[in-house]
Amino acid sequence: MAASTEAKGTPAYGVSAKVPAVAYPLAEVPAEIASNINYHAQFSPHFSPFKFEPEQAYYATADSVRDRLVQQWNETYRHFHNVDPKQTYYLSMEYLQGRALTNAIGNLDIQNAYGDALKKLGHELEEIAEQEKDAALGNGGLGRLASCFLDSMATLNLPAWGYGLRYKYGLFKQQITKEGQEEIAEDWLEKFSPWEVVRHDVVYPVRFFGRVEVNPNGFRKWVDGEVVQALAYDVPIPGYKTKNTISLRIWEAKACAGDFNLFQFNDGQYEAAAQLHSQAQQICAVLYPGDATENGKLLRLKQQFFLCSASLQDIIFRFKERRLGKGTWQWSEFPSKVAIQLNDTHPTLSIPELMRLLLDDEGLGWDEAWDVTTRTISYTNHTVLPEALEKWSQSVMWKLLPRHMEIIEEIDKRFVAMICKTRTDLESKLMSIRILDNNPQKPVVRMANLCVVSAHTVNGVAQLHSDILKSELFVDYVSIWPTKFQNKTNGITPRRWLRFCSPELSSIITKWLKSELWVTNLDQLTGLRKFADNADFQAEWASAKMANKQRLAEYIERVTGESIDPHSLFDIQVKRIHEYKRQLLNILGGIYRYKKLKEMSPKERKNTTPRTIMIGGKAFATYTNAKRIVKLVNDVGAVVNNDPEVSKYLKVVFIPNYNVSVAEMLIPGSELSQHISTAGMEASGTSNMKFALNGCLIIGTLDGANVEIREEIQEENFFLFGATADEVPRLRKERENGLFKPDPRFEEAKHFIRSGAFGSYDYNPLLESLEGNTGYGRGDYFLVGYDFPSYMDAQAKVDEAYKDRKRWLKMSILSTAGSGKFSSDRTISQYAKEIWNIAECRVP
């Protein structure tokens, strides 16, 4: 029995009077858990008394689970403090956490007990879990990867923390209207998040603007400007079946009471009186605010620096705190106790900020500060897209961060001097490899270059991507530092992405493997290969997949009003809407399929493979062509789904407001998944891994992690098409020279759109991006036209394979069986050993 705290009260309305309101913070049996939930409903009230509807029940349940998490978090923090291991600090602008309740009780291995406890209180766990809103702290694969990594760090008992920002309104909530996508603010914090623990004692000042003051002794100090406060909120991250519970620390920006000008306010100057408060609130209001204006650029840069400065100050404070009482120590010890990982270029300002703190606040000399910084920081590159490799205007940087620009100038100057002294063969390349691009028309700071020059290790996120980094993007740096570059193929957590989101399939896997060890050792899935032809196993597998498809069909009807047939092939593409991800190729294929179905006789249609095409994802608010693609998918769906001749054989559905919780419904119910980016443009992709793990077959190009997935699951279980990465430059050049001849099917699909078949909206600007040979926004840069014929041929192979149920089920089983490599546990183990040099620190 867990220890209890007596504090009894009148039961809330709807709560059984048989369940006493008694605090059992560490409860594990259903009766005590029910009492603890009831206790929180009454003594941690967030609503009017006497209400215990699903929403109130959710918050009380979350408070109950949090009791256990906080206790484990405290034990973990104390253990790390006492053992003093080297720790990793993971800095990311995004975390896409998803719902916390089901994940927490799953990792704590108390989901059945909580299910039974809620029944005693008159509720179902599934209904209560549905009340939780996804935390709006991220958008795409970058943020979801960071969240998978935190889950693995905790599960592997590694001493590690995540750092991010507490965005109030997220990126946006997507609504679909007749006009296409509309963006409204996320409301995840409209009430509050029960998973956060605010740390009122963890507050750091963060300065912007100002000037650099030079003391008579030559020391430099950043002064004046505006100063906001960074307040810490901790989100506990439990490991799977372990006591270790680590933290995602997210920062909120605020101003002090002293920054409120009472005189101005009483004089009627209300906005001026609260100016700093207003400016502070802007910093964490929205993820990736529009940066077309000067103010937008300043705000984005403020966000990035705010994350870096608050996190670095916290890391240094914790390092010094652990040194207290241990006698003398040196700053040279810092890299043996601290590893900082930059997740893409957004946290690059950690480099000059760590230098500034060491030089100006701690009094180190340049050489010592540089040695500490370069031995501490490592950098993950996530893209080869030129527009995604951040470049910041030097004038904006000088304005907002004058001291940091001095430091960046010095790093650049020393790098140039080193090249001129030791690598004269690279002098002609200096203009492209130095940090500062001093082009008088547009002088910028190249953030990726700053990362590569300053970090001790640079890694890509799939083998193909890392090879491209070494042979193309960073080729000259490789010749300077050949051992600096590594590959760390991304991974996903098997807990959220199979064990919890597909319980039927998980149970079958556990039953046939006679063990649940696969949940933390995913390589064990290879044991399923020997059952791939087993008729009993196939029947159970098909039954689990159908249960997931029916659940998905119910969800689709609920959110879109569209009824879909669970016996049709469920074909899904869900990811950020971007031209390189080629949702346009997918919908053009769907349009051609529709046109051919229309031309068939009823008898011919009966011989086709019925298919439901589902597309989901957010288009960035200012990305016009991406928003046109969203509208096109919806316009096609409106016609196809209401065509009585065709709708039995084809449906096209756009899934609104794609997020983690939606993915947890879609991925288990999918049978074919499209990962069809132009080869060489997707660094890795991780949704491809989630689909493959759930027995979904992939149609895709040889891009990102598709290459490795195809190797692992065997190439006959992967529907391959398209140009390869090394062919792409030649094909673009041939296009420029007018040598491309489009496939008649491709022309037919475009012509069908232009005929007005899907309404009167003018799709010419979108279609023209696929036409012409050169020019801005022309010339089909992403090779949709070139890859269209091989894409359609691969889709014909899908249709044939799906008709052979035994063959399809075998391929599905082998897909799951080959997914062991793609666990984030494997990825994080490699980071820990090969980049961070940290070891397990298990709470006893």
PDB file of N, CA, C and O in Angstrom, residues 12-15 37-38 40-42 44-48 50-64 99 101 118 121-134 173 187-195:
ATOM      1  N   ALA A  12     -16.783  15.206  -5.359  1.00  0.00           N
ATOM      2  CA  ALA A  12     -17.217  16.076  -6.450  1.00  0.00           C
ATOM      3  C   ALA A  12     -18.424  15.457  -7.130  1.00  0.00           C
ATOM      4  O   ALA A  12     -18.621  14.243  -7.095  1.00  0.00           O
ATOM      5  N   TYR A  13     -19.226  16.294  -7.757  1.00  0.00           N
ATOM      6  CA  TYR A  13     -20.415  15.815  -8.457  1.00  0.00           C
ATOM      7  C   TYR A  13     -20.005  14.790  -9.509  1.00  0.00           C
ATOM      8  O   TYR A  13     -19.086  15.012 -10.276  1.00  0.00           O
ATOM      9  N   GLY A  14     -20.668  13.658  -9.514  1.00  0.00           N
ATOM     10  CA  GLY A  14     -20.342  12.630 -10.501  1.00  0.00           C
ATOM     11  C   GLY A  14     -19.323  11.631 -10.001  1.00  0.00           C
ATOM     12  O   GLY A  14     -19.073  10.632 -10.633  1.00  0.00           O
ATOM     13  N   VAL A  15     -18.699  11.896  -8.834  1.00  0.00           N
ATOM     14  CA  VAL A  15     -17.739  10.948  -8.272  1.00  0.00           C
ATOM     15  C   VAL A  15     -18.478  10.048  -7.293  1.00  0.00           C
ATOM     16  O   VAL A  15     -19.260  10.516  -6.476  1.00  0.00           O
ATOM     17  N   ILE A  37      -6.962  10.482  -7.304  1.00  0.00           N
ATOM     18  CA  ILE A  37      -7.601  11.319  -8.334  1.00  0.00           C
ATOM     19  C   ILE A  37      -8.707  12.157  -7.689  1.00  0.00           C
ATOM     20  O   ILE A  37      -8.810  13.366  -7.928  1.00  0.00           O
ATOM     21  N   ASN A  38      -9.516  11.499  -6.855  1.00  0.00           N
ATOM     22  CA  ASN A  38     -10.606  12.206  -6.171  1.00  0.00           C
ATOM     23  C   ASN A  38     -10.050  13.293  -5.248  1.00  0.00           C
ATOM     24  O   ASN A  38     -10.596  14.399  -5.160  1.00  0.00           O
ATOM     25  N   HIS A  40      -7.303  14.997  -5.710  1.00  0.00           N
ATOM     26  CA  HIS A  40      -6.900  16.146  -6.536  1.00  0.00           C
ATOM     27  C   HIS A  40      -8.111  16.904  -7.068  1.00  0.00           C
ATOM     28  O   HIS A  40      -8.061  18.133  -7.206  1.00  0.00           O
ATOM     29  N   ALA A  41      -9.204  16.180  -7.368  1.00  0.00           N
ATOM     30  CA  ALA A  41     -10.415  16.861  -7.848  1.00  0.00           C
ATOM     31  C   ALA A  41     -10.914  17.865  -6.811  1.00  0.00           C
ATOM     32  O   ALA A  41     -11.472  18.906  -7.154  1.00  0.00           O
ATOM     33  N   GLN A  42     -10.661  17.547  -5.520  1.00  0.00           N
ATOM     34  CA  GLN A  42     -11.170  18.420  -4.466  1.00  0.00           C
ATOM     35  C   GLN A  42     -10.129  19.377  -3.893  1.00  0.00           C
ATOM     36  O   GLN A  42     -10.463  20.512  -3.566  1.00  0.00           O
ATOM     37  N   SER A  44      -6.868  20.032  -5.271  1.00  0.00           N
ATOM     38  CA  SER A  44      -6.061  20.763  -6.247  1.00  0.00           C
ATOM     39  C   SER A  44      -7.023  21.320  -7.285  1.00  0.00           C
ATOM     40  O   SER A  44      -6.928  20.993  -8.467  1.00  0.00           O
ATOM     41  N   PRO A  45      -7.994  22.109  -6.847  1.00  0.00           N
ATOM     42  CA  PRO A  45      -9.103  22.437  -7.761  1.00  0.00           C
ATOM     43  C   PRO A  45      -8.696  23.418  -8.854  1.00  0.00           C
ATOM     44  O   PRO A  45      -7.972  24.369  -8.610  1.00  0.00           O
ATOM     45  N   HIS A  46      -9.159  23.135 -10.049  1.00  0.00           N
ATOM     46  CA  HIS A  46      -8.952  24.042 -11.178  1.00  0.00           C
ATOM     47  C   HIS A  46     -10.294  24.529 -11.733  1.00  0.00           C
ATOM     48  O   HIS A  46     -10.311  25.331 -12.657  1.00  0.00           O
ATOM     49  N   PHE A  47     -11.386  23.969 -11.201  1.00  0.00           N
ATOM     50  CA  PHE A  47     -12.723  24.280 -11.708  1.00  0.00           C
ATOM     51  C   PHE A  47     -13.663  24.510 -10.529  1.00  0.00           C
ATOM     52  O   PHE A  47     -13.303  24.254  -9.382  1.00  0.00           O
ATOM     53  N   SER A  48     -14.876  24.939 -10.834  1.00  0.00           N
ATOM     54  CA  SER A  48     -15.888  25.081  -9.798  1.00  0.00           C
ATOM     55  C   SER A  48     -16.111  23.737  -9.113  1.00  0.00           C
ATOM     56  O   SER A  48     -15.984  22.691  -9.749  1.00  0.00           O
ATOM     57  N   PHE A  50     -17.937  20.436  -7.301  1.00  0.00           N
ATOM     58  CA  PHE A  50     -19.067  19.548  -7.614  1.00  0.00           C
ATOM     59  C   PHE A  50     -19.171  19.200  -9.100  1.00  0.00           C
ATOM     60  O   PHE A  50     -20.226  18.791  -9.559  1.00  0.00           O
ATOM     61  N   LYS A  51     -18.103  19.396  -9.837  1.00  0.00           N
ATOM     62  CA  LYS A  51     -18.108  18.987 -11.246  1.00  0.00           C
ATOM     63  C   LYS A  51     -17.055  17.904 -11.422  1.00  0.00           C
ATOM     64  O   LYS A  51     -15.924  18.062 -10.961  1.00  0.00           O
ATOM     65  N   PHE A  52     -17.424  16.826 -12.093  1.00  0.00           N
ATOM     66  CA  PHE A  52     -16.417  15.803 -12.396  1.00  0.00           C
ATOM     67  C   PHE A  52     -16.729  15.190 -13.756  1.00  0.00           C
ATOM     68  O   PHE A  52     -16.865  13.997 -13.919  1.00  0.00           O
ATOM     69  N   GLU A  53     -16.861  16.073 -14.735  1.00  0.00           N
ATOM     70  CA  GLU A  53     -17.068  15.655 -16.110  1.00  0.00           C
ATOM     71  C   GLU A  53     -15.710  15.271 -16.706  1.00  0.00           C
ATOM     72  O   GLU A  53     -14.687  15.462 -16.066  1.00  0.00           O
ATOM     73  N   PRO A  54     -15.679  14.743 -17.957  1.00  0.00           N
ATOM     74  CA  PRO A  54     -14.396  14.265 -18.498  1.00  0.00           C
ATOM     75  C   PRO A  54     -13.248  15.268 -18.408  1.00  0.00           C
ATOM     76  O   PRO A  54     -12.120  14.889 -18.092  1.00  0.00           O
ATOM     77  N   GLU A  55     -13.513  16.540 -18.666  1.00  0.00           N
ATOM     78  CA  GLU A  55     -12.421  17.516 -18.610  1.00  0.00           C
ATOM     79  C   GLU A  55     -11.849  17.621 -17.201  1.00  0.00           C
ATOM     80  O   GLU A  55     -10.626  17.600 -17.006  1.00  0.00           O
ATOM     81  N   GLN A  56     -12.739  17.730 -16.196  1.00  0.00           N
ATOM     82  CA  GLN A  56     -12.262  17.805 -14.807  1.00  0.00           C
ATOM     83  C   GLN A  56     -11.536  16.518 -14.412  1.00  0.00           C
ATOM     84  O   GLN A  56     -10.504  16.548 -13.728  1.00  0.00           O
ATOM     85  N   ALA A  57     -12.088  15.396 -14.870  1.00  0.00           N
ATOM     86  CA  ALA A  57     -11.457  14.105 -14.563  1.00  0.00           C
ATOM     87  C   ALA A  57     -10.056  14.021 -15.170  1.00  0.00           C
ATOM     88  O   ALA A  57      -9.137  13.476 -14.548  1.00  0.00           O
ATOM     89  N   TYR A  58      -9.879  14.579 -16.374  1.00  0.00           N
ATOM     90  CA  TYR A  58      -8.553  14.565 -17.007  1.00  0.00           C
ATOM     91  C   TYR A  58      -7.536  15.330 -16.151  1.00  0.00           C
ATOM     92  O   TYR A  58      -6.443  14.828 -15.857  1.00  0.00           O
ATOM     93  N   TYR A  59      -7.887  16.561 -15.748  1.00  0.00           N
ATOM     94  CA  TYR A  59      -6.927  17.361 -14.979  1.00  0.00           C
ATOM     95  C   TYR A  59      -6.603  16.719 -13.633  1.00  0.00           C
ATOM     96  O   TYR A  59      -5.450  16.712 -13.194  1.00  0.00           O
ATOM     97  N   ALA A  60      -7.616  16.130 -12.967  1.00  0.00           N
ATOM     98  CA  ALA A  60      -7.373  15.460 -11.683  1.00  0.00           C
ATOM     99  C   ALA A  60      -6.498  14.217 -11.888  1.00  0.00           C
ATOM    100  O   ALA A  60      -5.598  13.936 -11.081  1.00  0.00           O
ATOM    101  N   THR A  61      -6.736  13.487 -12.989  1.00  0.00           N
ATOM    102  CA  THR A  61      -5.922  12.301 -13.302  1.00  0.00           C
ATOM    103  C   THR A  61      -4.482  12.705 -13.599  1.00  0.00           C
ATOM    104  O   THR A  61      -3.531  12.071 -13.120  1.00  0.00           O
ATOM    105  N   ALA A  62      -4.311  13.779 -14.377  1.00  0.00           N
ATOM    106  CA  ALA A  62      -2.959  14.264 -14.698  1.00  0.00           C
ATOM    107  C   ALA A  62      -2.228  14.680 -13.421  1.00  0.00           C
ATOM    108  O   ALA A  62      -1.038  14.378 -13.242  1.00  0.00           O
ATOM    109  N   ASP A  63      -2.940  15.362 -12.504  1.00  0.00           N
ATOM    110  CA  ASP A  63      -2.318  15.757 -11.226  1.00  0.00           C
ATOM    111  C   ASP A  63      -1.867  14.525 -10.442  1.00  0.00           C
ATOM    112  O   ASP A  63      -0.807  14.522  -9.801  1.00  0.00           O
ATOM    113  N   SER A  64      -2.681  13.474 -10.495  1.00  0.00           N
ATOM    114  CA  SER A  64      -2.346  12.243  -9.777  1.00  0.00           C
ATOM    115  C   SER A  64      -1.094  11.596 -10.359  1.00  0.00           C
ATOM    116  O   SER A  64      -0.192  11.180  -9.624  1.00  0.00           O
ATOM    117  N   ARG A  99       0.486  13.920 -26.600  1.00  0.00           N
ATOM    118  CA  ARG A  99      -0.182  13.822 -25.293  1.00  0.00           C
ATOM    119  C   ARG A  99       0.733  13.156 -24.279  1.00  0.00           C
ATOM    120  O   ARG A  99       1.455  12.209 -24.599  1.00  0.00           O
ATOM    121  N   LEU A 101      -0.403  12.057 -20.999  1.00  0.00           N
ATOM    122  CA  LEU A 101      -1.038  11.135 -20.037  1.00  0.00           C
ATOM    123  C   LEU A 101      -0.805   9.682 -20.404  1.00  0.00           C
ATOM    124  O   LEU A 101      -0.274   8.900 -19.603  1.00  0.00           O
ATOM    125  N   LEU A 118     -10.183   4.743 -13.019  1.00  0.00           N
ATOM    126  CA  LEU A 118     -11.138   5.668 -13.640  1.00  0.00           C
ATOM    127  C   LEU A 118     -12.516   5.030 -13.790  1.00  0.00           C
ATOM    128  O   LEU A 118     -13.538   5.717 -13.685  1.00  0.00           O
ATOM    129  N   LEU A 121     -14.475   5.601 -10.897  1.00  0.00           N
ATOM    130  CA  LEU A 121     -14.948   6.988 -10.836  1.00  0.00           C
ATOM    131  C   LEU A 121     -15.951   7.299 -11.944  1.00  0.00           C
ATOM    132  O   LEU A 121     -16.323   8.460 -12.163  1.00  0.00           O
ATOM    133  N   GLY A 122     -16.342   6.253 -12.688  1.00  0.00           N
ATOM    134  CA  GLY A 122     -17.378   6.439 -13.695  1.00  0.00           C
ATOM    135  C   GLY A 122     -16.881   6.925 -15.044  1.00  0.00           C
ATOM    136  O   GLY A 122     -17.654   7.473 -15.841  1.00  0.00           O
ATOM    137  N   HIS A 123     -15.577   6.739 -15.339  1.00  0.00           N
ATOM    138  CA  HIS A 123     -15.024   7.214 -16.609  1.00  0.00           C
ATOM    139  C   HIS A 123     -14.184   6.130 -17.277  1.00  0.00           C
ATOM    140  O   HIS A 123     -13.688   5.221 -16.621  1.00  0.00           O
ATOM    141  N   GLU A 124     -13.992   6.278 -18.585  1.00  0.00           N
ATOM    142  CA  GLU A 124     -13.113   5.389 -19.354  1.00  0.00           C
ATOM    143  C   GLU A 124     -11.803   6.123 -19.635  1.00  0.00           C
ATOM    144  O   GLU A 124     -11.814   7.296 -20.009  1.00  0.00           O
ATOM    145  N   LEU A 125     -10.676   5.412 -19.485  1.00  0.00           N
ATOM    146  CA  LEU A 125      -9.362   6.022 -19.705  1.00  0.00           C
ATOM    147  C   LEU A 125      -9.260   6.658 -21.086  1.00  0.00           C
ATOM    148  O   LEU A 125      -8.744   7.769 -21.245  1.00  0.00           O
ATOM    149  N   GLU A 126      -9.746   5.943 -22.109  1.00  0.00           N
ATOM    150  CA  GLU A 126      -9.629   6.453 -23.481  1.00  0.00           C
ATOM    151  C   GLU A 126     -10.325   7.807 -23.631  1.00  0.00           C
ATOM    152  O   GLU A 126      -9.796   8.733 -24.247  1.00  0.00           O
ATOM    153  N   GLU A 127     -11.510   7.929 -23.011  1.00  0.00           N
ATOM    154  CA  GLU A 127     -12.256   9.193 -23.102  1.00  0.00           C
ATOM    155  C   GLU A 127     -11.530  10.313 -22.358  1.00  0.00           C
ATOM    156  O   GLU A 127     -11.463  11.450 -22.826  1.00  0.00           O
ATOM    157  N   ILE A 128     -10.943   9.962 -21.221  1.00  0.00           N
ATOM    158  CA  ILE A 128     -10.228  10.967 -20.419  1.00  0.00           C
ATOM    159  C   ILE A 128      -8.968  11.432 -21.172  1.00  0.00           C
ATOM    160  O   ILE A 128      -8.658  12.619 -21.220  1.00  0.00           O
ATOM    161  N   ALA A 129      -8.254  10.475 -21.770  1.00  0.00           N
ATOM    162  CA  ALA A 129      -7.027  10.816 -22.507  1.00  0.00           C
ATOM    163  C   ALA A 129      -7.330  11.754 -23.669  1.00  0.00           C
ATOM    164  O   ALA A 129      -6.516  12.621 -24.014  1.00  0.00           O
ATOM    165  N   GLU A 130      -8.510  11.593 -24.274  1.00  0.00           N
ATOM    166  CA  GLU A 130      -8.909  12.444 -25.407  1.00  0.00           C
ATOM    167  C   GLU A 130      -9.060  13.912 -25.020  1.00  0.00           C
ATOM    168  O   GLU A 130      -9.082  14.791 -25.876  1.00  0.00           O
ATOM    169  N   GLN A 131      -9.200  14.190 -23.723  1.00  0.00           N
ATOM    170  CA  GLN A 131      -9.391  15.584 -23.276  1.00  0.00           C
ATOM    171  C   GLN A 131      -8.102  16.402 -23.398  1.00  0.00           C
ATOM    172  O   GLN A 131      -8.141  17.623 -23.426  1.00  0.00           O
ATOM    173  N   GLU A 132      -6.959  15.701 -23.459  1.00  0.00           N
ATOM    174  CA  GLU A 132      -5.668  16.409 -23.448  1.00  0.00           C
ATOM    175  C   GLU A 132      -5.368  17.019 -24.809  1.00  0.00           C
ATOM    176  O   GLU A 132      -5.537  16.384 -25.846  1.00  0.00           O
ATOM    177  N   LYS A 133      -4.922  18.272 -24.781  1.00  0.00           N
ATOM    178  CA  LYS A 133      -4.501  18.942 -26.012  1.00  0.00           C
ATOM    179  C   LYS A 133      -2.998  18.736 -26.205  1.00  0.00           C
ATOM    180  O   LYS A 133      -2.235  18.796 -25.240  1.00  0.00           O
ATOM    181  N   ASP A 134      -2.594  18.504 -27.446  1.00  0.00           N
ATOM    182  CA  ASP A 134      -1.160  18.377 -27.731  1.00  0.00           C
ATOM    183  C   ASP A 134      -0.441  19.674 -27.373  1.00  0.00           C
ATOM    184  O   ASP A 134      -0.898  20.760 -27.732  1.00  0.00           O
ATOM    185  N   LYS A 173      -3.067  26.423 -35.366  1.00  0.00           N
ATOM    186  CA  LYS A 173      -4.027  25.333 -35.534  1.00  0.00           C
ATOM    187  C   LYS A 173      -4.614  25.493 -36.928  1.00  0.00           C
ATOM    188  O   LYS A 173      -5.013  26.584 -37.310  1.00  0.00           O
ATOM    189  N   ASP A 187      -4.493  26.636 -28.802  1.00  0.00           N
ATOM    190  CA  ASP A 187      -5.073  27.004 -27.506  1.00  0.00           C
ATOM    191  C   ASP A 187      -4.661  26.040 -26.390  1.00  0.00           C
ATOM    192  O   ASP A 187      -5.370  25.877 -25.404  1.00  0.00           O
ATOM    193  N   TRP A 188      -3.501  25.416 -26.533  1.00  0.00           N
ATOM    194  CA  TRP A 188      -3.107  24.387 -25.545  1.00  0.00           C
ATOM    195  C   TRP A 188      -2.900  24.973 -24.151  1.00  0.00           C
ATOM    196  O   TRP A 188      -3.005  24.260 -23.148  1.00  0.00           O
ATOM    197  N   LEU A 189      -2.598  26.268 -24.067  1.00  0.00           N
ATOM    198  CA  LEU A 189      -2.412  26.903 -22.755  1.00  0.00           C
ATOM    199  C   LEU A 189      -3.588  27.807 -22.388  1.00  0.00           C
ATOM    200  O   LEU A 189      -3.467  28.631 -21.491  1.00  0.00           O
ATOM    201  N   GLU A 190      -4.697  27.666 -23.123  1.00  0.00           N
ATOM    202  CA  GLU A 190      -5.866  28.501 -22.846  1.00  0.00           C
ATOM    203  C   GLU A 190      -6.294  28.332 -21.383  1.00  0.00           C
ATOM    204  O   GLU A 190      -6.636  29.284 -20.704  1.00  0.00           O
ATOM    205  N   LYS A 191      -6.266  27.090 -20.896  1.00  0.00           N
ATOM    206  CA  LYS A 191      -6.501  26.856 -19.466  1.00  0.00           C
ATOM    207  C   LYS A 191      -5.110  26.763 -18.806  1.00  0.00           C
ATOM    208  O   LYS A 191      -4.621  27.718 -18.270  1.00  0.00           O
ATOM    209  N   PHE A 192      -4.494  25.600 -18.887  1.00  0.00           N
ATOM    210  CA  PHE A 192      -3.116  25.445 -18.393  1.00  0.00           C
ATOM    211  C   PHE A 192      -2.673  24.040 -18.751  1.00  0.00           C
ATOM    212  O   PHE A 192      -3.485  23.201 -19.147  1.00  0.00           O
ATOM    213  N   SER A 193      -1.392  23.757 -18.602  1.00  0.00           N
ATOM    214  CA  SER A 193      -0.891  22.403 -18.814  1.00  0.00           C
ATOM    215  C   SER A 193      -0.570  21.792 -17.445  1.00  0.00           C
ATOM    216  O   SER A 193       0.255  22.332 -16.700  1.00  0.00           O
ATOM    217  N   PRO A 194      -1.195  20.668 -17.104  1.00  0.00           N
ATOM    218  CA  PRO A 194      -0.935  20.076 -15.782  1.00  0.00           C
ATOM    219  C   PRO A 194       0.425  19.406 -15.677  1.00  0.00           C
ATOM    220  O   PRO A 194       0.821  18.994 -14.586  1.00  0.00           O
ATOM    221  N   TRP A 195       1.144  19.300 -16.806  1.00  0.00           N
ATOM    222  CA  TRP A 195       2.419  18.571 -16.783  1.00  0.00           C
ATOM    223  C   TRP A 195       3.601  19.475 -16.462  1.00  0.00           C
ATOM    224  O   TRP A 195       4.704  18.984 -16.217  1.00  0.00           O
TER     225      TRP A 195
END
